[in-house]
JSON list of C-alpha atoms in Angstrom, two decimals:
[
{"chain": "A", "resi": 1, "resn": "UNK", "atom": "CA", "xyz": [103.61, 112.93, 104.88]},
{"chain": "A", "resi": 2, "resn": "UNK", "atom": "CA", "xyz": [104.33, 109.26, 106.83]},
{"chain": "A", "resi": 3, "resn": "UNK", "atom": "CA", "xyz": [102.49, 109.13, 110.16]},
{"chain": "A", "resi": 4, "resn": "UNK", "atom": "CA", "xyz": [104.95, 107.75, 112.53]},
{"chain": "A", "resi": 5, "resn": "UNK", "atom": "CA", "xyz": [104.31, 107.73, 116.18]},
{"chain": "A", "resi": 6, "resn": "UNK", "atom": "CA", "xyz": [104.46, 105.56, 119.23]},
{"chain": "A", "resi": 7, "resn": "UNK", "atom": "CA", "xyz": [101.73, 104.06, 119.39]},
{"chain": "A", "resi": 8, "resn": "UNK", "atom": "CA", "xyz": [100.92, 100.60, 118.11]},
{"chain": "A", "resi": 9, "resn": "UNK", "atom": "CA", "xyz": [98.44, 99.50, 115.56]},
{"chain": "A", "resi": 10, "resn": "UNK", "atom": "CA", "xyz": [97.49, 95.98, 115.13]},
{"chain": "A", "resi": 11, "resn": "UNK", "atom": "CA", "xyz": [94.76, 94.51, 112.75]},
{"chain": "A", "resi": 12, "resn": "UNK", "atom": "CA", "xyz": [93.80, 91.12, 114.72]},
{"chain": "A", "resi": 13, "resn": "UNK", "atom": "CA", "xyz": [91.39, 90.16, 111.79]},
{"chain": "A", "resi": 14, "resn": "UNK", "atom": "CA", "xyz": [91.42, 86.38, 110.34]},
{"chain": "A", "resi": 15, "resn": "UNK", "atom": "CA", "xyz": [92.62, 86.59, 106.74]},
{"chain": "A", "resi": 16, "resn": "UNK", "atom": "CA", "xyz": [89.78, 86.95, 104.40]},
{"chain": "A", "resi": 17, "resn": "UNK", "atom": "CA", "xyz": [88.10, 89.46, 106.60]},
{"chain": "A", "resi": 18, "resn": "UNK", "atom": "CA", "xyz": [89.30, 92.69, 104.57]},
{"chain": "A", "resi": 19, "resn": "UNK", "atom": "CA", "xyz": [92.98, 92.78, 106.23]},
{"chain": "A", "resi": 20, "resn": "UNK", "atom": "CA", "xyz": [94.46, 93.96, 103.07]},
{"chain": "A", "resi": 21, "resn": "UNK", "atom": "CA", "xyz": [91.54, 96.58, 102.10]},
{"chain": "A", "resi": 22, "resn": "UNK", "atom": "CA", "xyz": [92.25, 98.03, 106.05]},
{"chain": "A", "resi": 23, "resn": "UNK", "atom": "CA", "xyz": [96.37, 97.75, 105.25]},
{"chain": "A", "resi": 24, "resn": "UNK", "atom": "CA", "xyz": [95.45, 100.14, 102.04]},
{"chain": "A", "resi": 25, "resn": "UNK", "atom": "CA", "xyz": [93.32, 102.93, 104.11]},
{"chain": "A", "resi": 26, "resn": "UNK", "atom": "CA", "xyz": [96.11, 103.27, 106.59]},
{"chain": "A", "resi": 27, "resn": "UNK", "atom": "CA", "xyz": [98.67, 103.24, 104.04]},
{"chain": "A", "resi": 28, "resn": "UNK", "atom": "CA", "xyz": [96.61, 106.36, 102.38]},
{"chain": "A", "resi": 29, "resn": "UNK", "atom": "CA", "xyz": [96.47, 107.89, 105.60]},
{"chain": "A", "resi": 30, "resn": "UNK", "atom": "CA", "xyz": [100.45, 107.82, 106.20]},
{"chain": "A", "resi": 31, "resn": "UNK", "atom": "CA", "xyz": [100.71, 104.87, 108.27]},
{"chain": "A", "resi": 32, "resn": "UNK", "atom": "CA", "xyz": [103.73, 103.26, 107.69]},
{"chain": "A", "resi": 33, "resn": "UNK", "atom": "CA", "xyz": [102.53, 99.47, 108.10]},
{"chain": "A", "resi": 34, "resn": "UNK", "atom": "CA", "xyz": [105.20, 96.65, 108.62]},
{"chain": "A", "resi": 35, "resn": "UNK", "atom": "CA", "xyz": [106.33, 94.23, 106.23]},
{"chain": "A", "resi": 36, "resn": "UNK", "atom": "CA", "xyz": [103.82, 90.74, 105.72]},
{"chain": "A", "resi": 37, "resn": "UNK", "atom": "CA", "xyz": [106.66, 88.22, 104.48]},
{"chain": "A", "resi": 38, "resn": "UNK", "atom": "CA", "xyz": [109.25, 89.40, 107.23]},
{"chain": "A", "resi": 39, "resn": "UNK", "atom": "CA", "xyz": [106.60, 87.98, 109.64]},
{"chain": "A", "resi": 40, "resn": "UNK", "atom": "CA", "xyz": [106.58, 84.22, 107.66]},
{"chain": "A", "resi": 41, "resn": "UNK", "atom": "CA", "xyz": [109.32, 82.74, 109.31]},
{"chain": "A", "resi": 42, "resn": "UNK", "atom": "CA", "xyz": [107.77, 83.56, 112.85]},
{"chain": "A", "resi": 43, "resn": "UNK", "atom": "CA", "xyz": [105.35, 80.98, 111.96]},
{"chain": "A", "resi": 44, "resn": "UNK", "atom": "CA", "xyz": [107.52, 78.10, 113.63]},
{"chain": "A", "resi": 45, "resn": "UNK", "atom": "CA", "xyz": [108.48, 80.65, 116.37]},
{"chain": "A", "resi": 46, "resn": "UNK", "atom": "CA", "xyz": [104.74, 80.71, 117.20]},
{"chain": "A", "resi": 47, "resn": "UNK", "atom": "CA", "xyz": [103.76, 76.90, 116.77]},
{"chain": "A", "resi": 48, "resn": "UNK", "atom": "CA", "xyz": [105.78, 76.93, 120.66]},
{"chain": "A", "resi": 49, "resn": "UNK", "atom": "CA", "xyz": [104.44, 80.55, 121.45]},
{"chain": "A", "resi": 50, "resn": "UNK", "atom": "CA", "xyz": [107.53, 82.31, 121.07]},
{"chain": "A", "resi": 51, "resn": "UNK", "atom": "CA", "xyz": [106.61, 85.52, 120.45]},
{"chain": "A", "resi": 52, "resn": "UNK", "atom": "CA", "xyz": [110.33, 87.31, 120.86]},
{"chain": "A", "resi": 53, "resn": "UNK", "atom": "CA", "xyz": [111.01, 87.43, 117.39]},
{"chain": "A", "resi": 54, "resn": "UNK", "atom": "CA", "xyz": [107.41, 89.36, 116.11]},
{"chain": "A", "resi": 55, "resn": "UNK", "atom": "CA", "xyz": [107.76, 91.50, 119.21]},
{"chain": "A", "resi": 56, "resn": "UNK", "atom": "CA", "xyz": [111.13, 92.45, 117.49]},
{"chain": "A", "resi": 57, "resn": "UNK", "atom": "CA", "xyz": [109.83, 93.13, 114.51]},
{"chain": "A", "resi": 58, "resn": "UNK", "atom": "CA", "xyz": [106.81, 95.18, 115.65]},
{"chain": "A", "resi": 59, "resn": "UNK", "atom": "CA", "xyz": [109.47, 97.78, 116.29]},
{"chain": "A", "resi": 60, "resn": "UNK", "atom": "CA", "xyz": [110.18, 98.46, 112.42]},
{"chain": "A", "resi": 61, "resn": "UNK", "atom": "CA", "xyz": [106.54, 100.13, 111.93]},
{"chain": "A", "resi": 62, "resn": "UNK", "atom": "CA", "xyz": [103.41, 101.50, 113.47]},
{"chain": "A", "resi": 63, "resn": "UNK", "atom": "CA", "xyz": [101.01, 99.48, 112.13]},
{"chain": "A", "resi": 64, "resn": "UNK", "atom": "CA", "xyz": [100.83, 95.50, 111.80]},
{"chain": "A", "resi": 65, "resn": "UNK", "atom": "CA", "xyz": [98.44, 93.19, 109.24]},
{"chain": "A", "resi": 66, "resn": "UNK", "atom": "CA", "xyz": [98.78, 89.84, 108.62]},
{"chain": "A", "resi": 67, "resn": "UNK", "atom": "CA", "xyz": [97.94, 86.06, 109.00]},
{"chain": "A", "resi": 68, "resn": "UNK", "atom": "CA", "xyz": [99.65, 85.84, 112.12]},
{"chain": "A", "resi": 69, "resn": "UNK", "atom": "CA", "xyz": [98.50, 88.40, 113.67]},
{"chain": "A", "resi": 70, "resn": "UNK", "atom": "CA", "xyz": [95.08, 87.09, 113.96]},
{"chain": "A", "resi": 71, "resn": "UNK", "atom": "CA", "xyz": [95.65, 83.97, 115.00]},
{"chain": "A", "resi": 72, "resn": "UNK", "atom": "CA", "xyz": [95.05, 83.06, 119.08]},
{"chain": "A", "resi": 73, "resn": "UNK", "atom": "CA", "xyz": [97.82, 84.57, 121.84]},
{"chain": "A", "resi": 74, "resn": "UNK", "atom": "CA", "xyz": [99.29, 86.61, 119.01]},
{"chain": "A", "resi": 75, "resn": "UNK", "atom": "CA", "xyz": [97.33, 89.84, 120.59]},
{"chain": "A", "resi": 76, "resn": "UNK", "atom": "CA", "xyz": [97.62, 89.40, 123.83]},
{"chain": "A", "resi": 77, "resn": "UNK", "atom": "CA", "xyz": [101.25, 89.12, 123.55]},
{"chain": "A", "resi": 78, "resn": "UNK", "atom": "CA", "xyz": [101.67, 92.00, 121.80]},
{"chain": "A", "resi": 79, "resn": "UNK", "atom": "CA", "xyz": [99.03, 94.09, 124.27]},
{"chain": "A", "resi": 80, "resn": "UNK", "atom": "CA", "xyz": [101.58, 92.97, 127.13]},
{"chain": "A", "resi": 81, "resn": "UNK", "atom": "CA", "xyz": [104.22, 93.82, 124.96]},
{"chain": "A", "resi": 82, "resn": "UNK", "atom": "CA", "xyz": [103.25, 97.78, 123.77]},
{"chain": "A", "resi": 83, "resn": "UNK", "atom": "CA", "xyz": [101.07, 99.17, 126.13]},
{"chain": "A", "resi": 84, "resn": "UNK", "atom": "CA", "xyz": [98.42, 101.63, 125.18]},
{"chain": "A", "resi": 85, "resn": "UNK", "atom": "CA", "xyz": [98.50, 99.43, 121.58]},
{"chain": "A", "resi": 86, "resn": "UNK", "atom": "CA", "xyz": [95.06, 99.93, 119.30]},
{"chain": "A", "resi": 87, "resn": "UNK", "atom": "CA", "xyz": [93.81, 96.86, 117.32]},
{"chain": "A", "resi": 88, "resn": "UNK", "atom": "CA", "xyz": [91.11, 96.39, 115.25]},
{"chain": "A", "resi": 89, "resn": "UNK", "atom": "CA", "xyz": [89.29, 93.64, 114.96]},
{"chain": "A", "resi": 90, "resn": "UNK", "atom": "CA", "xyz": [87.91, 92.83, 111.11]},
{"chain": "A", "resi": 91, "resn": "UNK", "atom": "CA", "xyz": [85.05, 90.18, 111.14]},
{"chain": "A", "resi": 92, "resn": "UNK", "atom": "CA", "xyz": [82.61, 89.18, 108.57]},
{"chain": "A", "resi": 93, "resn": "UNK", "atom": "CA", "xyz": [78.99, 89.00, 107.87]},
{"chain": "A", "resi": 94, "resn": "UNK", "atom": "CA", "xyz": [79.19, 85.25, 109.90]},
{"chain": "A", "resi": 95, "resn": "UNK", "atom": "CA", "xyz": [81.48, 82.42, 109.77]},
{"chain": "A", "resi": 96, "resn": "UNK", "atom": "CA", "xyz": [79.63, 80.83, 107.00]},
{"chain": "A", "resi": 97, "resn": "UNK", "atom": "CA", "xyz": [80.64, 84.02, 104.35]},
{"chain": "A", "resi": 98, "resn": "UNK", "atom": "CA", "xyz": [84.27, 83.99, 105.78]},
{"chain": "A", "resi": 99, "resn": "UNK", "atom": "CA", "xyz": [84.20, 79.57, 105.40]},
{"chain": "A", "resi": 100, "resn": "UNK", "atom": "CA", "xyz": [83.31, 80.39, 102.39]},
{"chain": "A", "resi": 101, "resn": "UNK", "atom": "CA", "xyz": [85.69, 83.27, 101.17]},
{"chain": "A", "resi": 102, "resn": "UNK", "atom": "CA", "xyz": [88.58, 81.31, 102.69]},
{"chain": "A", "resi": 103, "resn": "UNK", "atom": "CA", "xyz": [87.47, 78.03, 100.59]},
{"chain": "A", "resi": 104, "resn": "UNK", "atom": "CA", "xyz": [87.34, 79.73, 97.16]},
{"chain": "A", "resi": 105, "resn": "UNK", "atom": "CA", "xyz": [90.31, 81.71, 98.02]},
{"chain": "A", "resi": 106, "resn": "UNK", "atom": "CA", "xyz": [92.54, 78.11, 98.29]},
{"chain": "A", "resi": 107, "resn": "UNK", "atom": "CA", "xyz": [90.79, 76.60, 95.73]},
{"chain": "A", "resi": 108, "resn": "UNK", "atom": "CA", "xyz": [91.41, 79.46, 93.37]},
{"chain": "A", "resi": 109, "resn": "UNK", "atom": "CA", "xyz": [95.34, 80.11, 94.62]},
{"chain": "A", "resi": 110, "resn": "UNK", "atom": "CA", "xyz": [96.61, 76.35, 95.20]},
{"chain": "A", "resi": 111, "resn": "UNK", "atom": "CA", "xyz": [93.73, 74.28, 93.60]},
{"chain": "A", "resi": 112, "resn": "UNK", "atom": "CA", "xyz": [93.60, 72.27, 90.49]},
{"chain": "A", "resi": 113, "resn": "UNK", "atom": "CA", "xyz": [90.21, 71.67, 88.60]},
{"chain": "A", "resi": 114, "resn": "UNK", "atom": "CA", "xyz": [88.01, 73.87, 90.92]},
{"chain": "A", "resi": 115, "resn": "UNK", "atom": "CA", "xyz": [89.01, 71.41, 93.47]},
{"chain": "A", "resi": 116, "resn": "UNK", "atom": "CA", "xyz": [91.10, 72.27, 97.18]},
{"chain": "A", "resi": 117, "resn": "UNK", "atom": "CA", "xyz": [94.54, 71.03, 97.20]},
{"chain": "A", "resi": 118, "resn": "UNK", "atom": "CA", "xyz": [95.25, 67.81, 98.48]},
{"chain": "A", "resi": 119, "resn": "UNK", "atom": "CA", "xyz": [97.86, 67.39, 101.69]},
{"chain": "A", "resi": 120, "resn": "UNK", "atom": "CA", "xyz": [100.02, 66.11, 99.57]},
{"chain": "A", "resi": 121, "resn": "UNK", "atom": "CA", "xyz": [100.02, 68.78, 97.31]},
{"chain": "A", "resi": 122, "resn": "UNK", "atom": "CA", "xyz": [100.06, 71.64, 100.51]},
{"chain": "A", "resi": 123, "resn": "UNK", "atom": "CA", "xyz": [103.15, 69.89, 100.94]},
{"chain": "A", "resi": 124, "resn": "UNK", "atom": "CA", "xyz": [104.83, 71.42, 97.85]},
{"chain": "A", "resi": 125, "resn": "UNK", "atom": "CA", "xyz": [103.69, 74.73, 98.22]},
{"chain": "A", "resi": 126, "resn": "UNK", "atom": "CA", "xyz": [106.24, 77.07, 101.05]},
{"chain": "A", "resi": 127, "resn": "UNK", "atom": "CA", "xyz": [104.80, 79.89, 103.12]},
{"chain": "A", "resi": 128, "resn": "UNK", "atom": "CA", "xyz": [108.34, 80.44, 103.82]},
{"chain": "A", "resi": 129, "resn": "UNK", "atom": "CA", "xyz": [112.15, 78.57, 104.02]},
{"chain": "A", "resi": 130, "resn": "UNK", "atom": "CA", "xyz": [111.03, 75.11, 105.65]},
{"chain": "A", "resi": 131, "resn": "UNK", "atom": "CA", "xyz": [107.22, 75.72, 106.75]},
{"chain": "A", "resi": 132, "resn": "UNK", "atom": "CA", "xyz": [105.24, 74.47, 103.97]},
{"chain": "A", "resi": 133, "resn": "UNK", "atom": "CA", "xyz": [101.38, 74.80, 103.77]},
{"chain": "A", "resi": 134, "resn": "UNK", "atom": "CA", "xyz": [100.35, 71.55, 105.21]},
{"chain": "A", "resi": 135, "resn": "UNK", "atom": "CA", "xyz": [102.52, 72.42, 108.25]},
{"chain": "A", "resi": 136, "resn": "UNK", "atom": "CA", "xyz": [101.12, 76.17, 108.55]},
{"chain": "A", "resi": 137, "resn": "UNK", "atom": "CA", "xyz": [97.42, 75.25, 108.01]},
{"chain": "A", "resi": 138, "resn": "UNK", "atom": "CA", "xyz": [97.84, 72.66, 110.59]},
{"chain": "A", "resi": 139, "resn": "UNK", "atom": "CA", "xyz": [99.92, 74.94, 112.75]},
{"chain": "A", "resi": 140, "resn": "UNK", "atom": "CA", "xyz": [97.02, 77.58, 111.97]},
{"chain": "A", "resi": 141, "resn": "UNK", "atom": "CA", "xyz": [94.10, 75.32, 112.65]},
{"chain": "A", "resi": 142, "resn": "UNK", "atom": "CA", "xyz": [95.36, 72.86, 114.37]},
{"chain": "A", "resi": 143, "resn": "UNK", "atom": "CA", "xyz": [93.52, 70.57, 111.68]},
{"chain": "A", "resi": 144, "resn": "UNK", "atom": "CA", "xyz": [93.93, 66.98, 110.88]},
{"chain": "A", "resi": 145, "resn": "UNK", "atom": "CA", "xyz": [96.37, 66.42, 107.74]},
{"chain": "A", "resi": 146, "resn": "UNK", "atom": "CA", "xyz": [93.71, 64.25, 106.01]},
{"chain": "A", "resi": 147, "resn": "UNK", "atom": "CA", "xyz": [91.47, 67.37, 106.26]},
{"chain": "A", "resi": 148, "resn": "UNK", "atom": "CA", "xyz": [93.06, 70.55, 106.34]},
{"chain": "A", "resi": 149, "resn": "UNK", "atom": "CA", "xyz": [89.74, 72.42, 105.47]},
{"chain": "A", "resi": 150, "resn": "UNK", "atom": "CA", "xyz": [87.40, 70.51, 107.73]},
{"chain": "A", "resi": 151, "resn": "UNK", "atom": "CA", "xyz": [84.10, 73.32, 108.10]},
{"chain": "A", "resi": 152, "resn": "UNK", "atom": "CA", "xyz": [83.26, 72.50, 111.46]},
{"chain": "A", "resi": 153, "resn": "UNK", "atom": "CA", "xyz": [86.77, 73.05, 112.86]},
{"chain": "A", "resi": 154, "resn": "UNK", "atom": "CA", "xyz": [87.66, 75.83, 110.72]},
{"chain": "A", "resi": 155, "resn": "UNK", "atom": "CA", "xyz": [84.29, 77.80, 111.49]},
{"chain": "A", "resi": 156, "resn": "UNK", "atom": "CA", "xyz": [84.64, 76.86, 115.23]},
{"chain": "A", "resi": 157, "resn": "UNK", "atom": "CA", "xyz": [88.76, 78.56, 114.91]},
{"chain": "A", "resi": 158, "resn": "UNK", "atom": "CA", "xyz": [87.08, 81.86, 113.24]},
{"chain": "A", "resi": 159, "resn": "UNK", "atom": "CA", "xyz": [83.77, 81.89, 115.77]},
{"chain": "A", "resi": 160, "resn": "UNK", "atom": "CA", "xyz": [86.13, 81.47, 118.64]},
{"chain": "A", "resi": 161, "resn": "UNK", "atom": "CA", "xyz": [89.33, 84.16, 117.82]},
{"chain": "A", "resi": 162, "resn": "UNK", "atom": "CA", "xyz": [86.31, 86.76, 117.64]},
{"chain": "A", "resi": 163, "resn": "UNK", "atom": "CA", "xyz": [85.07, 85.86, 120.70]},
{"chain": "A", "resi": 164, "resn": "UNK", "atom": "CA", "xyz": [88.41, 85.24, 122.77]},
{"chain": "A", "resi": 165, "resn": "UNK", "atom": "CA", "xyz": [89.52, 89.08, 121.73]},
{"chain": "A", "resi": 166, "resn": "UNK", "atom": "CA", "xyz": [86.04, 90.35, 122.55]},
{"chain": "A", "resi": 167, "resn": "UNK", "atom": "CA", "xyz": [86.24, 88.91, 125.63]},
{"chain": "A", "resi": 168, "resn": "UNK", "atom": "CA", "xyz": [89.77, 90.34, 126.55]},
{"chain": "A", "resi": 169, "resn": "UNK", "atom": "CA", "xyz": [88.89, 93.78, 125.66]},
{"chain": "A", "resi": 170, "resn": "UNK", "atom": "CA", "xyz": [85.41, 94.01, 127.03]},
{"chain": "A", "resi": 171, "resn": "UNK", "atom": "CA", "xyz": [85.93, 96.54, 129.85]},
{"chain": "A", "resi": 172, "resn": "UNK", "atom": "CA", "xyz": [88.87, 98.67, 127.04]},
{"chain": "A", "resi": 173, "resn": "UNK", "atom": "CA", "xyz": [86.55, 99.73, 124.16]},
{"chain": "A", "resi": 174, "resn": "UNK", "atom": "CA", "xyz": [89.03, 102.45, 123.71]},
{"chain": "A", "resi": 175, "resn": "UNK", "atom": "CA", "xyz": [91.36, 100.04, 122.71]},
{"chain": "A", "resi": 176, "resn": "UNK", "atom": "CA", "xyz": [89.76, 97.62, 120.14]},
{"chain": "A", "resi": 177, "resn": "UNK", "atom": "CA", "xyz": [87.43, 98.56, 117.25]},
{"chain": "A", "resi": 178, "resn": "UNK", "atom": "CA", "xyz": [85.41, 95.50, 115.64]},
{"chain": "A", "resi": 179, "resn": "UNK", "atom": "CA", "xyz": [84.17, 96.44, 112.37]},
{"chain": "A", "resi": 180, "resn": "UNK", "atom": "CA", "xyz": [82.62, 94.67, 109.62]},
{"chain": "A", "resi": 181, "resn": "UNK", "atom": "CA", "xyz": [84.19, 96.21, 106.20]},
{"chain": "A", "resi": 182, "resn": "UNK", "atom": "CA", "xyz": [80.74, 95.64, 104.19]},
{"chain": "A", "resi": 183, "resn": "UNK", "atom": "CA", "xyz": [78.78, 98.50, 106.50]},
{"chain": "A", "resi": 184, "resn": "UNK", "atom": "CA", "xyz": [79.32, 101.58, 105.12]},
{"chain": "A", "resi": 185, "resn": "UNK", "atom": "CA", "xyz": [79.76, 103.42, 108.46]},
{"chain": "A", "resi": 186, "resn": "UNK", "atom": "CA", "xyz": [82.71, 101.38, 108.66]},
{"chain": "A", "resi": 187, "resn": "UNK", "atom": "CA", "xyz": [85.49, 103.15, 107.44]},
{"chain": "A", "resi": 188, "resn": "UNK", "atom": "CA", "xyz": [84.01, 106.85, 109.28]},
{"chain": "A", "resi": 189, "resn": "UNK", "atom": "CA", "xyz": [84.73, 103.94, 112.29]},
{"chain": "A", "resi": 190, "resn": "UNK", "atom": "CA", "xyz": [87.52, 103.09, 111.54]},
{"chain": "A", "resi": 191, "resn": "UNK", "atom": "CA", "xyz": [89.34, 106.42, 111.10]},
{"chain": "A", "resi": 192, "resn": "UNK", "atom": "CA", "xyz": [87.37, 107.87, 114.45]},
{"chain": "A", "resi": 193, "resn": "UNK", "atom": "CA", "xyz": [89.17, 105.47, 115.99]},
{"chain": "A", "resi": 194, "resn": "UNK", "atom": "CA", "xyz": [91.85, 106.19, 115.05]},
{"chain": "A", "resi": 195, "resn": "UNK", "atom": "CA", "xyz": [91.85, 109.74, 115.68]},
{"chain": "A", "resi": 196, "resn": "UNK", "atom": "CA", "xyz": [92.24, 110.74, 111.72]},
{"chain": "A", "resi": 197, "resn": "UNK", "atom": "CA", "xyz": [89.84, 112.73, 108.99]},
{"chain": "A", "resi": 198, "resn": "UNK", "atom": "CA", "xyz": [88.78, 110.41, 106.26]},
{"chain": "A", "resi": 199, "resn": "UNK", "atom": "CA", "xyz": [90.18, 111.17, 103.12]},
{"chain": "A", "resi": 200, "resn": "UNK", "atom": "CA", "xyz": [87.53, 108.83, 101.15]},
{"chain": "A", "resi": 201, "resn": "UNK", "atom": "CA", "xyz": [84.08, 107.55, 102.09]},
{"chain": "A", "resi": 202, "resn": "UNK", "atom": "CA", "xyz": [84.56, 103.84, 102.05]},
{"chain": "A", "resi": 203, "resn": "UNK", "atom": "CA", "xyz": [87.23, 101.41, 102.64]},
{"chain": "A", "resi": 204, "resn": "UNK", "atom": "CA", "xyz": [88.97, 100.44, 99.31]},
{"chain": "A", "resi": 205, "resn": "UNK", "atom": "CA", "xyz": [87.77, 96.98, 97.97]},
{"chain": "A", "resi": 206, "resn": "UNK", "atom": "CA", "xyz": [91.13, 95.24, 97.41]},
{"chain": "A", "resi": 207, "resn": "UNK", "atom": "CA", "xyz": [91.75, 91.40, 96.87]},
{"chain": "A", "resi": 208, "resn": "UNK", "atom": "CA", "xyz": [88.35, 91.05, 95.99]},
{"chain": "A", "resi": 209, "resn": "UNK", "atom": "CA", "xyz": [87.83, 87.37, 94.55]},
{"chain": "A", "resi": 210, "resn": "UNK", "atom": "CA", "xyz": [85.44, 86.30, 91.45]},
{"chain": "A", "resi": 211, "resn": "UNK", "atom": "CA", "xyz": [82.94, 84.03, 94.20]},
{"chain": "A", "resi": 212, "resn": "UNK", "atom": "CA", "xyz": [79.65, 84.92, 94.95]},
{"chain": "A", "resi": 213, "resn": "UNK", "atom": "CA", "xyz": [80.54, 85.72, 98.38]},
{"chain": "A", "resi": 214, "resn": "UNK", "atom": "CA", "xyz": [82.72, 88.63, 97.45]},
{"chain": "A", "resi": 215, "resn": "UNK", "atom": "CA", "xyz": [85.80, 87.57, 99.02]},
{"chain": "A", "resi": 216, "resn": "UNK", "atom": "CA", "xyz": [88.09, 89.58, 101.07]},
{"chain": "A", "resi": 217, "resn": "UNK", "atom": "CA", "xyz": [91.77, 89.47, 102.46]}
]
């Protein structure tokens, strides 16, 4: 039976933190969870933080996972937005295992030759109708074109988006849960949170990649 209520979910997570494992658990739990391509063209909307169109479409579901929604403002627009909102917060072991998972992840979707894709080459791959990589990851990251993958500045983007949505829920632990997907207590977390019985005893392991660092989405 589909769990559909008023109450917002959001999963605030940077991508390779186990967004798609959490999207699986809450689809097995009835959550109907909104679309993740509806949300590409948004991407624009958000380079000038205009958030009307997401809000819009955070009206089609209860729960929300994707790219976008863990990037910076994205939450606390949507908090202002849907009061009394839940979001969860998926972080890794440290930003060098999420570098790390992000890296192989591009260099195994977009890369030639074990190799990361060149600018030139993000620019011939489309995240959706007229935004094409080079213009997301710098959108994204706000990273220089000549080095869209720069460690410093992407480990200083995934350091700081934990931090910044710590900080705004500090005194509202009621409203944000922070887990790390690896720690077994994680999913009996997760679904106290969320008010429901668990129905397995660990989070499903989707999108895992073949690196050493056990990559998540």
């Amino acid at each position: 039976m589909e769990v559909f209520g008023k109450q917002k979910i959001f999963c605030i997570g940077m991508s390779k933190t186990g967004t798609t494992s959490l999207k699986k658990a809450f689809q097995d739990l009835g959550y109907r969870v909104g679309s993740e391509t509806a949300v590409y063209p948004f991407y624009q909307n958000y380079a000038v933080r205009d958030f009307k169109p997401l809000i819009e479409h955070c009206k089609t579901a209860q729960v929300f996972e994707d790219e976008l929604f863990g990037l910076p403002y994205t939450f606390q627009a949507l908090d202002s937005a849907f009061p009394g909102s839940k979001f969860i917060l998926t972080v890794r072991d440290d930003e060098k295992r999420w570098y790390d998972s992000f890296i192989n992840h591009h260099i195994r979707k977009f890369g030639k030759n074990g190799h990361l894709p060149t600018s030139e080459e993000n620019e011939t791959f489309f995240k959706a109708e007229g935004l094409n990589r080079l213009e997301y990851m710098r959108i994204r990251f706000d990273a220089p074109a000549d080095d869209l993958f720069n460690e410093e500045i992407l480990k200083e983007a995934y350091l700081e988006h934990n931090k910044t949505v710590c900080d705004y829920f500090r005194y509202r632990d009621q409203d944000l849960l922070v887990i790390n997907l690896s720690d077994k207590k994680s999913y009996h977390r997760f679904c106290n949170f969320i008010d429901r019985k668990p129905i397995y005893e660990k989070f499903p392991h989707l999108n895992k990649g073949s690196d050493i660092t056990g990559s998540r989405r």
